[in-house]
Amino acid sequence: MTLAGPRPATVPSAVRFADGVLYALDQAALPWSERELALRDAEQVAIAIERLQIRGAPLIGVAAAYGLALALAADPGERALLAAHERLRATRPTAVNLTHALERVRAAALEAAEPRRAAAALAQARAIEAEERAASASIAAHGARLLAGARRLLTHCNTGFLAAPGRGTALAVIAEKADREQLELVLATETRPLLQGARLTVYELSRLGIEHRLIADSAAAGLIASGAVDAAIVGCDRVALNGDVANKVGTYAIALAAHAAKIPLVVAGPTSTIDPRIESGEEITIEERGEDEVRRLRGVELTLPGTPCRNPAFDVTPAALVSALVTERGVAEPPNAATISALLHR
Amino acid sequence: MTLAGPRPATVPSAVRFADGVLYALDQAALPWSERELALRDAEQVAIAIERLQIRGAPLIGVAAAYGLALALAADPGERALLAAHERLRATRPTAVNLTHALERVRAAALEAAEPRRAAAALAQARAIEAEERAASASIAAHGARLLAGARRLLTHCNTGFLAAPGRGTALAVIAEKADREQLELVLATETRPLLQGARLTVYELSRLGIEHRLIADSAAAGLIASGAVDAAIVGCDRVALNGDVANKVGTYAIALAAHAAKIPLVVAGPTSTIDPRIESGEEITIEERGEDEVRRLRGVELTLPGTPCRNPAFDVTPAALVSALVTERGVAEPPNAATISALLHR
């Protein structure tokens, strides 16, 4: 096994705004087809979000922010602004980043005089994107420093440039380590039922020129036990104040195996995923998604039609199994009430 | 949640011999089509084994034994016997049960005078099948006694009447508990990459009338942690003399989660899976299967074509995580060098 070779100078941006157009990599077509959408008005942006061509909570927020700026460029009136705001917000009504980003753009636009509204909105969208990119870069730097000695990593689900502006979270750390020539190999889980690993993380690693192997989710624990990796790194959907982590289903088994093998499990995510209303993981309700995600895959039946399924989308990893929580503000190591409180007040 | 209702009086036999014909459930067509093959000579039996229409190591052994008896019924000469023996043995050259069953039938036939060879061979094939059925029934009884208090079970991979004559191993325990009206629910993992759980275990549970839910493999650990089951029960591919267990990849993560949740993990299998040449799991080499099993599923691409994969077929669960090993001779609880030695000398 050799170190990864020189990597491509640029990877595609999941979204980028230029000359009055929002360009977005069509994630519904990945990895089999790599094509960029050119979105010229708020309605086109809304449709792309609805079709999951743009996905990943932070990415949706940024895309919607640009969508609202496009609406104001076409019609700076308050009525058009509110209509576009409502149209974009309704695309994914439960997405917190989306709601928050749209509020910021609307507020910035309404503070400006009407002729300057479009410019103010665009400036705010650019600011949101820049903040996300800065957070990703900071996570990458903190994580790479923490994992300087780990040359073979395992990761789960999709946490790279397709999930968030910049280079993402856990995969940003991996990309940074590759930049520093401190990376030999990444094991990526396929991440059933929706295959975010097989479809998206493999695409990201491939575009980043990082040596990788795809594995079935159930192979992770045994490969960790057999010494195949030096550390595991994952993202997070929600972090409790005591450091318990809710993340994509399957994370908990990886954490148990890493703990048993005495290798680090690192969790990477922005401080915005720390939920100040939640003291511990016991308070986190695990969303169960549709049974057809388990029964079918890309249109193919996997079992007897009508088989009853359970499909928890997340699981909870106790803080005691997490070596470190890497955020844009720094590292909570180990994560607990004291280190997380310190991060939040930094 | 209520107890499973009355179950069907009979379930299909994976193989059954009657009136000079070996009837076999076509496992390559399951679960979407349920049809029985009628195999009338050794060549037809060999083809069915090669096409994976008959699968599961003990089942292959029994089917091949009947195949050799069919050959002798057609031509009791020694030359025809040896040709049929070689043809059947070559279908799955590494299957130990197959080799062993064919040797027993051949030896029994050759001990008899030529006119009585076919009858001697058939009697030996019936004896092998009866031994397997008795072992399954004994495992079921020992396991049901051990798990009398557990009403919700999790299982992994395929261990029922499709895998072995009789009712199988781990799933025989489950079926026995259903007979005793001590079972509410079974969670069955899909068992990527080959989906033995989604395809075969779901079919078995459905035919047995047992209430069940199919889950993605990565959901097992989190559901165990959340209290969804009272125990986990799995089969085994090989057991070391110290009680370490090699079984379908994914077993180790289930064992870690069961241990953390303080619920039993029970392993069920015949004493023939205890390998007296192997002191501990560290000596077990994990077979890696083809990468296309990870890259594709039922003909559908899951990732970028050509993505490099790792595909370990098994993992090793340390004896310390196993509550009990249930065999046809009794229970090693907990499994260790002393309890396993006692079983082997019983």
mmCIF file of C-alpha atoms in Angstrom, chain B residues 138-144 146 169 173 233 236 266-271 324-332 343:
data_model
loop_
_atom_site.group_PDB
_atom_site.id
_atom_site.type_symbol
_atom_site.label_atom_id
_atom_site.label_comp_id
_atom_site.label_asym_id
_atom_site.label_seq_id
_atom_site.Cartn_x
_atom_site.Cartn_y
_atom_site.Cartn_z
ATOM 1 C CA SER B 138 -32.221 -31.450 19.414
ATOM 2 C CA ILE B 139 -30.725 -27.986 18.832
ATOM 3 C CA ALA B 140 -34.261 -26.570 18.742
ATOM 4 C CA ALA B 141 -35.185 -28.167 22.065
ATOM 5 C CA HIS B 142 -31.953 -27.158 23.855
ATOM 6 C CA GLY B 143 -32.160 -23.617 22.498
ATOM 7 C CA ALA B 144 -35.831 -23.120 23.348
ATOM 8 C CA LEU B 146 -32.249 -21.858 27.203
ATOM 9 C CA THR B 169 -30.108 -24.312 13.574
ATOM 10 C CA VAL B 173 -34.807 -22.603 17.948
ATOM 11 C CA ILE B 233 -29.492 -15.921 18.123
ATOM 12 C CA CYS B 236 -22.065 -20.551 13.059
ATOM 13 C CA VAL B 266 -26.741 -17.409 21.586
ATOM 14 C CA VAL B 267 -24.911 -19.331 18.852
ATOM 15 C CA ALA B 268 -26.561 -22.498 17.494
ATOM 16 C CA GLY B 269 -24.942 -25.199 15.363
ATOM 17 C CA PRO B 270 -24.087 -28.886 15.237
ATOM 18 C CA THR B 271 -20.958 -30.091 17.037
ATOM 19 C CA ALA B 324 -24.074 -19.964 25.059
ATOM 20 C CA LEU B 325 -23.288 -22.400 22.249
ATOM 21 C CA VAL B 326 -26.279 -24.661 21.554
ATOM 22 C CA THR B 327 -25.528 -27.984 19.832
ATOM 23 C CA GLU B 328 -27.388 -31.248 19.273
ATOM 24 C CA ARG B 329 -25.466 -32.700 22.230
ATOM 25 C CA GLY B 330 -26.349 -29.907 24.638
ATOM 26 C CA VAL B 331 -25.302 -26.407 25.606
ATOM 27 C CA ALA B 332 -21.851 -24.961 26.344
ATOM 28 C CA LEU B 343 -19.542 -31.283 24.811
#
